[in-house]
Amino acid sequence: MEKREMRVIFRQVVSILICAAVAGFAINLVHPKGYDFVSRENNKMEKTISITAGEAYIKHIHGAAVFVDTRDDDVYQESHIKGAVNVPSFPEPLSIEKIGAMKQTLFSDKELVLYCDTGCDSAKEIAVRLYARGYVRHIYILKDGMGGWNDKGYPTE
Amino acid sequence: MIKDILQSDGSEIKSGKYEKDSMESVKSIISNIIHGSRVVSAMRIVTGMLFVYSGIMKIIDPAAFGKVIVMYDIVPAVMVPYIAIVLPFVETLVGLFLMTGFRIKAVALIAMTMMVAFSIAIAVNVVRGRSFDCGCFELGRFGISEDVSIYLVLRDGVLFLFFLLLFHVKRNYYSLDNVREKNGLYNIS
């Protein structure tokens, strides 16, 4: 077979593959059973689960989870969920240092329940840092934070 | 040829004449196929229909096809969505082009590559001792088992040889390439 002929065939192969790829991704955009392409950071955040105070309390009374208070140290000292440890989300260097120091507690067999005051952006930041350091399991985030826990009258210290 | 054998005195057998005739017959058959055979063209169309059918079945449910790819445990997980999205369309296009006889050499080359890849993937899992539906041509709906097995490796080997033959065939009946060549639109069949 001539070189010219092979070159033409090769160009045709590439054209067919490109057409298939374009058609595939175009249809995928509207396909109900298609794939979503998300950033790795968002993908890791997909592993966090929001739970209510009642659901968290069940884990608490059975000792199935480590509760992590992600607020500042002075707020934590005032009042926190009974048995919770403190890993503040701010400032970041302190937060990372604390995660390192408490790695054995945080990466134990128990589940993790993170909480903050109410909105819980700081809890999500701690979750991202934990995933970045190799945490692979689901992380639970207390939906209404300390506020929701207090409303239910669950134990604090 | 058989009549000649019955009427011979045996000298032709001693000289190997009939073996030479057999070889010549086989060469003649292959040569006829390479120069154009309606049987091969019909097989091309049927194979094309099979590819179109299985491609469309995979396009309808790419998530299910993705799960099958994961079962093979060969490609990294990050590549699974891309393969699940693109491969069914490659298969469908190859099938359409085979059916219509358009760009036959190019699609035969793509199909050969696919058969090699599928054979390797199936063979690896046969060696691992795993058994699951290969997700090849979606023939399970018709009661034809497509569980990973050495049979499927052999089947894909036969298909590879067919596409290799198709790549070398000089004249394809019932094909757009043939029509275009007759009209002098381009030189490659």
mmCIF file of C-alpha atoms in Angstrom:
data_model
loop_
_atom_site.group_PDB
_atom_site.id
_atom_site.type_symbol
_atom_site.label_atom_id
_atom_site.label_comp_id
_atom_site.label_asym_id
_atom_site.label_seq_id
_atom_site.Cartn_x
_atom_site.Cartn_y
_atom_site.Cartn_z
ATOM 1 C CA MET A 1 0.000 0.000 0.000
ATOM 2 C CA GLU A 2 1.351 3.399 -0.946
ATOM 3 C CA LYS A 3 2.404 5.921 1.697
ATOM 4 C CA ARG A 4 -0.001 8.461 0.254
ATOM 5 C CA GLU A 5 -2.853 6.005 0.538
ATOM 6 C CA MET A 6 -1.959 5.229 4.165
ATOM 7 C CA ARG A 7 -1.828 8.949 4.966
ATOM 8 C CA VAL A 8 -5.306 9.432 3.505
ATOM 9 C CA ILE A 9 -6.663 6.477 5.471
ATOM 10 C CA PHE A 10 -5.052 7.789 8.657
ATOM 11 C CA ARG A 11 -6.675 11.205 8.104
ATOM 12 C CA GLN A 12 -10.027 9.524 7.621
ATOM 13 C CA VAL A 13 -9.563 7.538 10.858
ATOM 14 C CA VAL A 14 -8.758 10.714 12.795
ATOM 15 C CA SER A 15 -11.773 12.500 11.277
ATOM 16 C CA ILE A 16 -14.128 9.684 12.258
ATOM 17 C CA LEU A 17 -12.761 9.605 15.821
ATOM 18 C CA ILE A 18 -13.062 13.378 16.174
ATOM 19 C CA CYS A 19 -16.656 13.333 14.860
ATOM 20 C CA ALA A 20 -17.534 10.547 17.319
ATOM 21 C CA ALA A 21 -15.969 12.454 20.231
ATOM 22 C CA VAL A 22 -17.747 15.710 19.357
ATOM 23 C CA ALA A 23 -21.086 13.929 18.933
ATOM 24 C CA GLY A 24 -20.566 12.010 22.173
ATOM 25 C CA PHE A 25 -19.823 15.058 24.311
ATOM 26 C CA ALA A 26 -22.578 17.098 22.656
ATOM 27 C CA ILE A 27 -25.197 14.434 23.374
ATOM 28 C CA ASN A 28 -23.793 13.975 26.895
ATOM 29 C CA LEU A 29 -24.672 17.607 27.687
ATOM 30 C CA VAL A 30 -28.381 16.884 27.344
ATOM 31 C CA HIS A 31 -28.456 13.150 28.074
ATOM 32 C CA PRO A 32 -30.462 12.389 31.255
ATOM 33 C CA LYS A 33 -28.131 9.466 32.029
ATOM 34 C CA GLY A 34 -24.975 11.310 31.003
ATOM 35 C CA TYR A 35 -21.908 12.189 33.042
ATOM 36 C CA ASP A 36 -21.249 15.409 34.917
ATOM 37 C CA PHE A 37 -17.650 16.583 34.901
ATOM 38 C CA VAL A 38 -16.878 18.305 38.183
ATOM 39 C CA SER A 39 -13.664 19.691 39.592
ATOM 40 C CA ARG A 40 -11.715 17.445 41.932
ATOM 41 C CA GLU A 41 -12.401 19.827 44.810
ATOM 42 C CA ASN A 42 -16.148 19.668 44.213
ATOM 43 C CA ASN A 43 -15.920 15.914 43.836
ATOM 44 C CA LYS A 44 -14.304 15.627 47.237
ATOM 45 C CA MET A 45 -16.965 17.880 48.728
ATOM 46 C CA GLU A 46 -19.604 15.509 47.334
ATOM 47 C CA LYS A 47 -18.436 13.105 50.043
ATOM 48 C CA THR A 48 -19.627 15.400 52.851
ATOM 49 C CA ILE A 49 -23.080 14.648 54.223
ATOM 50 C CA SER A 50 -25.249 17.181 56.002
ATOM 51 C CA ILE A 51 -27.001 15.701 59.043
ATOM 52 C CA THR A 52 -29.487 17.080 61.551
ATOM 53 C CA ALA A 53 -28.849 17.513 65.257
ATOM 54 C CA GLY A 54 -31.028 14.483 65.977
ATOM 55 C CA GLU A 55 -29.006 12.268 63.618
ATOM 56 C CA ALA A 56 -25.762 13.566 65.119
ATOM 57 C CA TYR A 57 -27.052 12.899 68.618
ATOM 58 C CA ILE A 58 -27.567 9.218 67.796
ATOM 59 C CA LYS A 59 -23.902 8.987 66.792
ATOM 60 C CA HIS A 60 -22.987 10.903 69.949
ATOM 61 C CA ILE A 61 -24.757 8.629 72.436
ATOM 62 C CA HIS A 62 -23.290 5.530 70.792
ATOM 63 C CA GLY A 63 -19.785 6.962 70.738
ATOM 64 C CA ALA A 64 -19.639 6.253 67.004
ATOM 65 C CA ALA A 65 -18.176 9.592 65.965
ATOM 66 C CA VAL A 66 -15.551 12.153 66.848
ATOM 67 C CA PHE A 67 -17.152 15.582 67.056
ATOM 68 C CA VAL A 68 -14.953 18.415 65.772
ATOM 69 C CA ASP A 69 -15.651 22.003 66.734
ATOM 70 C CA THR A 70 -14.358 24.183 63.879
ATOM 71 C CA ARG A 71 -14.898 27.545 65.608
ATOM 72 C CA ASP A 72 -12.225 29.706 67.208
ATOM 73 C CA ASP A 73 -10.606 28.446 70.386
ATOM 74 C CA ASP A 74 -12.166 31.099 72.677
ATOM 75 C CA VAL A 75 -15.688 30.305 71.393
ATOM 76 C CA TYR A 76 -14.941 26.589 71.835
ATOM 77 C CA GLN A 77 -13.811 27.183 75.424
ATOM 78 C CA GLU A 78 -17.089 28.955 76.252
ATOM 79 C CA SER A 79 -19.245 26.028 75.226
ATOM 80 C CA HIS A 80 -18.985 23.027 72.919
ATOM 81 C CA ILE A 81 -20.633 19.675 72.277
ATOM 82 C CA LYS A 82 -19.691 17.287 75.059
ATOM 83 C CA GLY A 83 -16.509 15.417 74.130
ATOM 84 C CA ALA A 84 -15.807 17.487 71.008
ATOM 85 C CA VAL A 85 -12.261 18.418 70.021
ATOM 86 C CA ASN A 86 -11.309 21.794 68.582
ATOM 87 C CA VAL A 87 -9.812 22.306 65.127
ATOM 88 C CA PRO A 88 -10.403 25.939 64.203
ATOM 89 C CA SER A 89 -10.646 26.776 60.527
ATOM 90 C CA PHE A 90 -8.940 30.135 60.945
ATOM 91 C CA PRO A 91 -6.102 31.101 60.866
ATOM 92 C CA GLU A 92 -5.157 28.522 58.268
ATOM 93 C CA PRO A 93 -1.605 27.748 59.517
ATOM 94 C CA LEU A 94 -2.943 27.032 63.010
ATOM 95 C CA SER A 95 -5.732 24.940 61.543
ATOM 96 C CA ILE A 96 -3.291 22.828 59.531
ATOM 97 C CA GLU A 97 -1.019 22.471 62.569
ATOM 98 C CA LYS A 98 -3.918 21.252 64.683
ATOM 99 C CA ILE A 99 -4.978 18.742 62.024
ATOM 100 C CA GLY A 100 -1.429 17.382 62.029
ATOM 101 C CA ALA A 101 -1.261 17.190 65.820
ATOM 102 C CA MET A 102 -4.610 15.419 66.091
ATOM 103 C CA LYS A 103 -4.214 13.128 63.106
ATOM 104 C CA GLN A 104 -4.562 9.998 65.185
ATOM 105 C CA THR A 105 -7.880 11.165 66.618
ATOM 106 C CA LEU A 106 -9.231 12.499 63.333
ATOM 107 C CA PHE A 107 -8.160 9.522 61.194
ATOM 108 C CA SER A 108 -9.402 6.874 63.610
ATOM 109 C CA ASP A 109 -12.033 4.234 62.887
ATOM 110 C CA LYS A 110 -14.761 6.526 64.188
ATOM 111 C CA GLU A 111 -16.776 8.764 61.893
ATOM 112 C CA LEU A 112 -16.226 12.523 61.870
ATOM 113 C CA VAL A 113 -18.944 15.071 62.602
ATOM 114 C CA LEU A 114 -17.847 18.663 62.013
ATOM 115 C CA TYR A 115 -19.777 21.613 63.278
ATOM 116 C CA CYS A 116 -19.577 25.370 63.677
ATOM 117 C CA ASP A 117 -22.084 28.005 64.748
ATOM 118 C CA THR A 118 -24.849 27.748 62.174
ATOM 119 C CA GLY A 119 -23.855 28.363 58.525
ATOM 120 C CA CYS A 120 -20.896 25.958 58.735
ATOM 121 C CA ASP A 121 -18.603 27.267 56.014
ATOM 122 C CA SER A 122 -15.715 26.719 58.429
ATOM 123 C CA ALA A 123 -16.735 23.070 58.774
ATOM 124 C CA LYS A 124 -16.568 22.685 54.961
ATOM 125 C CA GLU A 125 -13.091 24.241 54.940
ATOM 126 C CA ILE A 126 -11.873 21.718 57.525
ATOM 127 C CA ALA A 127 -13.434 18.919 55.437
ATOM 128 C CA VAL A 128 -11.527 20.079 52.322
ATOM 129 C CA ARG A 129 -8.267 20.165 54.310
ATOM 130 C CA LEU A 130 -8.869 16.672 55.664
ATOM 131 C CA TYR A 131 -9.524 15.286 52.152
ATOM 132 C CA ALA A 132 -6.376 17.019 50.945
ATOM 133 C CA ARG A 133 -4.473 15.144 53.657
ATOM 134 C CA GLY A 134 -5.742 11.741 52.627
ATOM 135 C CA TYR A 135 -9.042 11.341 54.427
ATOM 136 C CA VAL A 136 -11.154 9.105 52.196
ATOM 137 C CA ARG A 137 -14.394 8.434 54.049
ATOM 138 C CA HIS A 138 -17.570 10.473 54.269
ATOM 139 C CA ILE A 139 -17.491 13.462 56.611
ATOM 140 C CA TYR A 140 -20.686 14.520 58.356
ATOM 141 C CA ILE A 141 -21.478 18.187 58.831
ATOM 142 C CA LEU A 142 -23.952 19.251 61.493
ATOM 143 C CA LYS A 143 -26.605 21.095 59.510
ATOM 144 C CA ASP A 144 -27.574 23.840 61.951
ATOM 145 C CA GLY A 145 -24.333 23.760 63.917
ATOM 146 C CA MET A 146 -24.093 24.492 67.616
ATOM 147 C CA GLY A 147 -27.310 26.485 67.435
ATOM 148 C CA GLY A 148 -29.346 23.489 66.339
ATOM 149 C CA TRP A 149 -27.676 21.267 68.969
ATOM 150 C CA ASN A 150 -28.488 23.717 71.776
ATOM 151 C CA ASP A 151 -32.074 24.086 70.592
ATOM 152 C CA LYS A 152 -32.557 20.364 71.103
ATOM 153 C CA GLY A 153 -31.019 20.554 74.563
ATOM 154 C CA TYR A 154 -28.323 17.976 73.802
ATOM 155 C CA PRO A 155 -25.313 17.751 76.133
ATOM 156 C CA THR A 156 -22.611 20.401 76.078
ATOM 157 C CA GLU A 157 -19.696 21.328 78.268
ATOM 158 C CA MET B 1 -10.793 -32.658 -9.190
ATOM 159 C CA ILE B 2 -12.396 -35.594 -7.319
ATOM 160 C CA LYS B 3 -13.248 -37.284 -10.651
ATOM 161 C CA ASP B 4 -9.596 -36.974 -11.674
ATOM 162 C CA ILE B 5 -8.534 -38.626 -8.451
ATOM 163 C CA LEU B 6 -10.921 -41.555 -8.973
ATOM 164 C CA GLN B 7 -9.752 -42.108 -12.542
ATOM 165 C CA SER B 8 -6.040 -41.756 -11.839
ATOM 166 C CA ASP B 9 -3.490 -44.524 -11.669
ATOM 167 C CA GLY B 10 -1.943 -43.051 -8.568
ATOM 168 C CA SER B 11 0.977 -41.379 -10.234
ATOM 169 C CA GLU B 12 -0.549 -37.955 -9.786
ATOM 170 C CA ILE B 13 -0.849 -38.582 -6.044
ATOM 171 C CA LYS B 14 2.772 -39.673 -5.844
ATOM 172 C CA SER B 15 3.891 -36.547 -7.606
ATOM 173 C CA GLY B 16 1.830 -34.355 -5.207
ATOM 174 C CA LYS B 17 -0.234 -32.999 -8.083
ATOM 175 C CA TYR B 18 -3.459 -32.958 -6.074
ATOM 176 C CA GLU B 19 -1.827 -31.139 -3.157
ATOM 177 C CA LYS B 20 -0.591 -28.513 -5.596
ATOM 178 C CA ASP B 21 -4.097 -28.285 -7.103
ATOM 179 C CA SER B 22 -5.583 -27.827 -3.614
ATOM 180 C CA MET B 23 -3.158 -25.008 -2.853
ATOM 181 C CA GLU B 24 -3.977 -23.378 -6.149
ATOM 182 C CA SER B 25 -7.705 -23.663 -5.385
ATOM 183 C CA VAL B 26 -7.272 -22.024 -1.991
ATOM 184 C CA LYS B 27 -5.174 -19.255 -3.510
ATOM 185 C CA SER B 28 -7.797 -18.758 -6.173
ATOM 186 C CA ILE B 29 -10.575 -18.484 -3.574
ATOM 187 C CA ILE B 30 -8.618 -15.936 -1.537
ATOM 188 C CA SER B 31 -7.762 -13.983 -4.648
ATOM 189 C CA ASN B 32 -11.424 -13.882 -5.660
ATOM 190 C CA ILE B 33 -12.372 -12.629 -2.212
ATOM 191 C CA ILE B 34 -9.690 -9.925 -2.263
ATOM 192 C CA HIS B 35 -10.840 -8.755 -5.685
ATOM 193 C CA GLY B 36 -14.452 -8.558 -4.601
ATOM 194 C CA SER B 37 -16.993 -10.959 -3.151
ATOM 195 C CA ARG B 38 -20.684 -10.403 -2.618
ATOM 196 C CA VAL B 39 -20.579 -12.742 0.390
ATOM 197 C CA VAL B 40 -17.933 -10.609 2.104
ATOM 198 C CA SER B 41 -19.894 -7.471 1.281
ATOM 199 C CA ALA B 42 -23.047 -8.995 2.764
ATOM 200 C CA MET B 43 -21.101 -9.953 5.889
ATOM 201 C CA ARG B 44 -19.808 -6.384 6.027
ATOM 202 C CA ILE B 45 -23.355 -5.031 6.055
ATOM 203 C CA VAL B 46 -24.531 -7.492 8.727
ATOM 204 C CA THR B 47 -21.516 -6.677 10.933
ATOM 205 C CA GLY B 48 -22.267 -2.996 10.444
ATOM 206 C CA MET B 49 -25.843 -3.514 11.628
ATOM 207 C CA LEU B 50 -24.521 -5.317 14.716
ATOM 208 C CA PHE B 51 -22.185 -2.423 15.522
ATOM 209 C CA VAL B 52 -24.971 0.141 15.046
ATOM 210 C CA TYR B 53 -27.297 -1.817 17.322
ATOM 211 C CA SER B 54 -24.755 -2.269 20.119
ATOM 212 C CA GLY B 55 -23.553 1.343 19.783
ATOM 213 C CA ILE B 56 -27.079 2.714 20.130
ATOM 214 C CA MET B 57 -27.790 0.483 23.138
ATOM 215 C CA LYS B 58 -24.696 1.938 24.831
ATOM 216 C CA ILE B 59 -25.612 5.517 23.856
ATOM 217 C CA ILE B 60 -29.024 5.059 25.497
ATOM 218 C CA ASP B 61 -27.428 4.255 28.871
ATOM 219 C CA PRO B 62 -23.820 5.476 29.121
ATOM 220 C CA ALA B 63 -23.855 5.142 32.925
ATOM 221 C CA ALA B 64 -24.554 1.397 32.650
ATOM 222 C CA PHE B 65 -21.791 1.054 30.042
ATOM 223 C CA GLY B 66 -19.480 2.968 32.392
ATOM 224 C CA LYS B 67 -20.166 0.412 35.125
ATOM 225 C CA VAL B 68 -19.226 -2.401 32.716
ATOM 226 C CA ILE B 69 -15.932 -0.627 31.919
ATOM 227 C CA VAL B 70 -15.228 -0.371 35.664
ATOM 228 C CA MET B 71 -15.835 -4.148 35.995
ATOM 229 C CA TYR B 72 -12.874 -4.807 33.679
ATOM 230 C CA ASP B 73 -10.646 -3.026 36.183
ATOM 231 C CA ILE B 74 -8.108 -2.040 33.523
ATOM 232 C CA VAL B 75 -8.442 1.679 32.783
ATOM 233 C CA PRO B 76 -8.062 4.307 35.533
ATOM 234 C CA ALA B 77 -11.386 5.415 37.050
ATOM 235 C CA VAL B 78 -10.868 8.977 35.831
ATOM 236 C CA MET B 79 -10.937 7.778 32.193
ATOM 237 C CA VAL B 80 -14.151 5.767 32.492
ATOM 238 C CA PRO B 81 -16.602 8.624 31.725
ATOM 239 C CA TYR B 82 -14.651 9.658 28.616
ATOM 240 C CA ILE B 83 -14.615 6.114 27.252
ATOM 241 C CA ALA B 84 -18.299 5.595 28.131
ATOM 242 C CA ILE B 85 -19.199 8.749 26.226
ATOM 243 C CA VAL B 86 -16.989 8.410 23.122
ATOM 244 C CA LEU B 87 -16.723 4.668 22.438
ATOM 245 C CA PRO B 88 -20.448 4.071 21.734
ATOM 246 C CA PHE B 89 -20.389 6.829 19.116
ATOM 247 C CA VAL B 90 -17.242 5.392 17.540
ATOM 248 C CA GLU B 91 -18.979 2.014 17.408
ATOM 249 C CA THR B 92 -22.144 3.477 15.892
ATOM 250 C CA LEU B 93 -20.269 5.480 13.265
ATOM 251 C CA VAL B 94 -18.138 2.467 12.353
ATOM 252 C CA GLY B 95 -21.341 0.427 12.013
ATOM 253 C CA LEU B 96 -23.042 3.039 9.830
ATOM 254 C CA PHE B 97 -20.023 3.335 7.566
ATOM 255 C CA LEU B 98 -19.740 -0.446 7.277
ATOM 256 C CA MET B 99 -23.418 -0.717 6.345
ATOM 257 C CA THR B 100 -23.217 1.981 3.722
ATOM 258 C CA GLY B 101 -19.767 0.978 2.514
ATOM 259 C CA PHE B 102 -18.229 4.401 3.127
ATOM 260 C CA ARG B 103 -14.539 4.826 4.055
ATOM 261 C CA ILE B 104 -14.323 1.060 4.416
ATOM 262 C CA LYS B 105 -10.553 0.860 4.890
ATOM 263 C CA ALA B 106 -10.588 3.524 7.620
ATOM 264 C CA VAL B 107 -13.442 1.944 9.582
ATOM 265 C CA ALA B 108 -11.933 -1.523 9.104
ATOM 266 C CA LEU B 109 -8.741 -0.179 10.695
ATOM 267 C CA ILE B 110 -10.688 1.319 13.615
ATOM 268 C CA ALA B 111 -12.648 -1.917 14.042
ATOM 269 C CA MET B 112 -9.429 -3.985 14.040
ATOM 270 C CA THR B 113 -8.025 -1.771 16.795
ATOM 271 C CA MET B 114 -11.235 -2.145 18.794
ATOM 272 C CA MET B 115 -11.156 -5.934 18.453
ATOM 273 C CA VAL B 116 -7.544 -6.061 19.667
ATOM 274 C CA ALA B 117 -8.356 -3.845 22.666
ATOM 275 C CA PHE B 118 -11.488 -5.831 23.567
ATOM 276 C CA SER B 119 -9.671 -9.164 23.177
ATOM 277 C CA ILE B 120 -6.899 -8.041 25.512
ATOM 278 C CA ALA B 121 -9.363 -6.694 28.092
ATOM 279 C CA ILE B 122 -11.407 -9.910 28.029
ATOM 280 C CA ALA B 123 -8.319 -12.148 28.079
ATOM 281 C CA VAL B 124 -6.913 -10.314 31.127
ATOM 282 C CA ASN B 125 -10.145 -10.914 33.015
ATOM 283 C CA VAL B 126 -10.325 -14.555 31.917
ATOM 284 C CA VAL B 127 -6.838 -15.001 33.400
ATOM 285 C CA ARG B 128 -8.027 -13.244 36.586
ATOM 286 C CA GLY B 129 -10.856 -15.759 36.768
ATOM 287 C CA ARG B 130 -13.604 -13.158 36.665
ATOM 288 C CA SER B 131 -16.966 -13.665 35.036
ATOM 289 C CA PHE B 132 -19.401 -10.909 34.085
ATOM 290 C CA ASP B 133 -21.312 -9.682 31.060
ATOM 291 C CA CYS B 134 -18.707 -8.228 28.730
ATOM 292 C CA GLY B 135 -21.038 -5.504 27.421
ATOM 293 C CA CYS B 136 -19.800 -6.208 23.885
ATOM 294 C CA PHE B 137 -22.750 -6.357 21.515
ATOM 295 C CA GLU B 138 -25.677 -6.315 23.987
ATOM 296 C CA LEU B 139 -26.745 -9.757 22.784
ATOM 297 C CA GLY B 140 -27.905 -10.826 26.242
ATOM 298 C CA ARG B 141 -31.364 -9.516 25.368
ATOM 299 C CA PHE B 142 -31.586 -12.271 22.735
ATOM 300 C CA GLY B 143 -30.504 -15.019 25.094
ATOM 301 C CA ILE B 144 -26.931 -15.103 23.761
ATOM 302 C CA SER B 145 -24.512 -15.206 26.664
ATOM 303 C CA GLU B 146 -21.711 -12.665 26.503
ATOM 304 C CA ASP B 147 -20.056 -13.540 29.788
ATOM 305 C CA VAL B 148 -16.322 -12.995 29.798
ATOM 306 C CA SER B 149 -14.740 -16.222 28.558
ATOM 307 C CA ILE B 150 -12.109 -17.537 26.148
ATOM 308 C CA TYR B 151 -14.920 -17.963 23.603
ATOM 309 C CA LEU B 152 -15.295 -14.194 23.394
ATOM 310 C CA VAL B 153 -11.549 -13.767 22.869
ATOM 311 C CA LEU B 154 -11.764 -16.215 19.964
ATOM 312 C CA ARG B 155 -14.830 -14.489 18.597
ATOM 313 C CA ASP B 156 -13.095 -11.118 18.639
ATOM 314 C CA GLY B 157 -10.099 -12.781 16.976
ATOM 315 C CA VAL B 158 -12.314 -13.995 14.141
ATOM 316 C CA LEU B 159 -13.819 -10.509 13.798
ATOM 317 C CA PHE B 160 -10.304 -9.051 13.714
ATOM 318 C CA LEU B 161 -9.428 -11.370 10.816
ATOM 319 C CA PHE B 162 -12.621 -10.400 9.011
ATOM 320 C CA PHE B 163 -11.821 -6.692 9.331
ATOM 321 C CA LEU B 164 -8.252 -7.399 8.218
ATOM 322 C CA LEU B 165 -9.684 -9.061 5.117
ATOM 323 C CA LEU B 166 -12.066 -6.133 4.613
ATOM 324 C CA PHE B 167 -9.122 -3.730 4.790
ATOM 325 C CA HIS B 168 -7.436 -5.525 1.899
ATOM 326 C CA VAL B 169 -10.460 -6.159 -0.286
ATOM 327 C CA LYS B 170 -10.073 -4.243 -3.516
ATOM 328 C CA ARG B 171 -13.710 -4.073 -4.505
ATOM 329 C CA ASN B 172 -16.716 -3.797 -2.233
ATOM 330 C CA TYR B 173 -20.195 -4.481 -3.550
ATOM 331 C CA TYR B 174 -23.203 -2.541 -2.255
ATOM 332 C CA SER B 175 -21.006 0.338 -1.124
ATOM 333 C CA LEU B 176 -20.788 4.085 -1.471
ATOM 334 C CA ASP B 177 -17.025 3.762 -1.973
ATOM 335 C CA ASN B 178 -17.719 1.604 -5.038
ATOM 336 C CA VAL B 179 -20.178 4.147 -6.429
ATOM 337 C CA ARG B 180 -17.733 7.005 -5.853
ATOM 338 C CA GLU B 181 -14.906 5.055 -7.441
ATOM 339 C CA LYS B 182 -16.993 4.204 -10.482
ATOM 340 C CA ASN B 183 -17.856 7.872 -10.850
ATOM 341 C CA GLY B 184 -14.138 8.655 -10.565
ATOM 342 C CA LEU B 185 -14.609 10.811 -7.477
ATOM 343 C CA TYR B 186 -11.656 9.313 -5.657
ATOM 344 C CA ASN B 187 -9.154 6.460 -6.033
ATOM 345 C CA ILE B 188 -9.171 4.632 -2.704
ATOM 346 C CA SER B 189 -11.696 1.775 -2.310
#
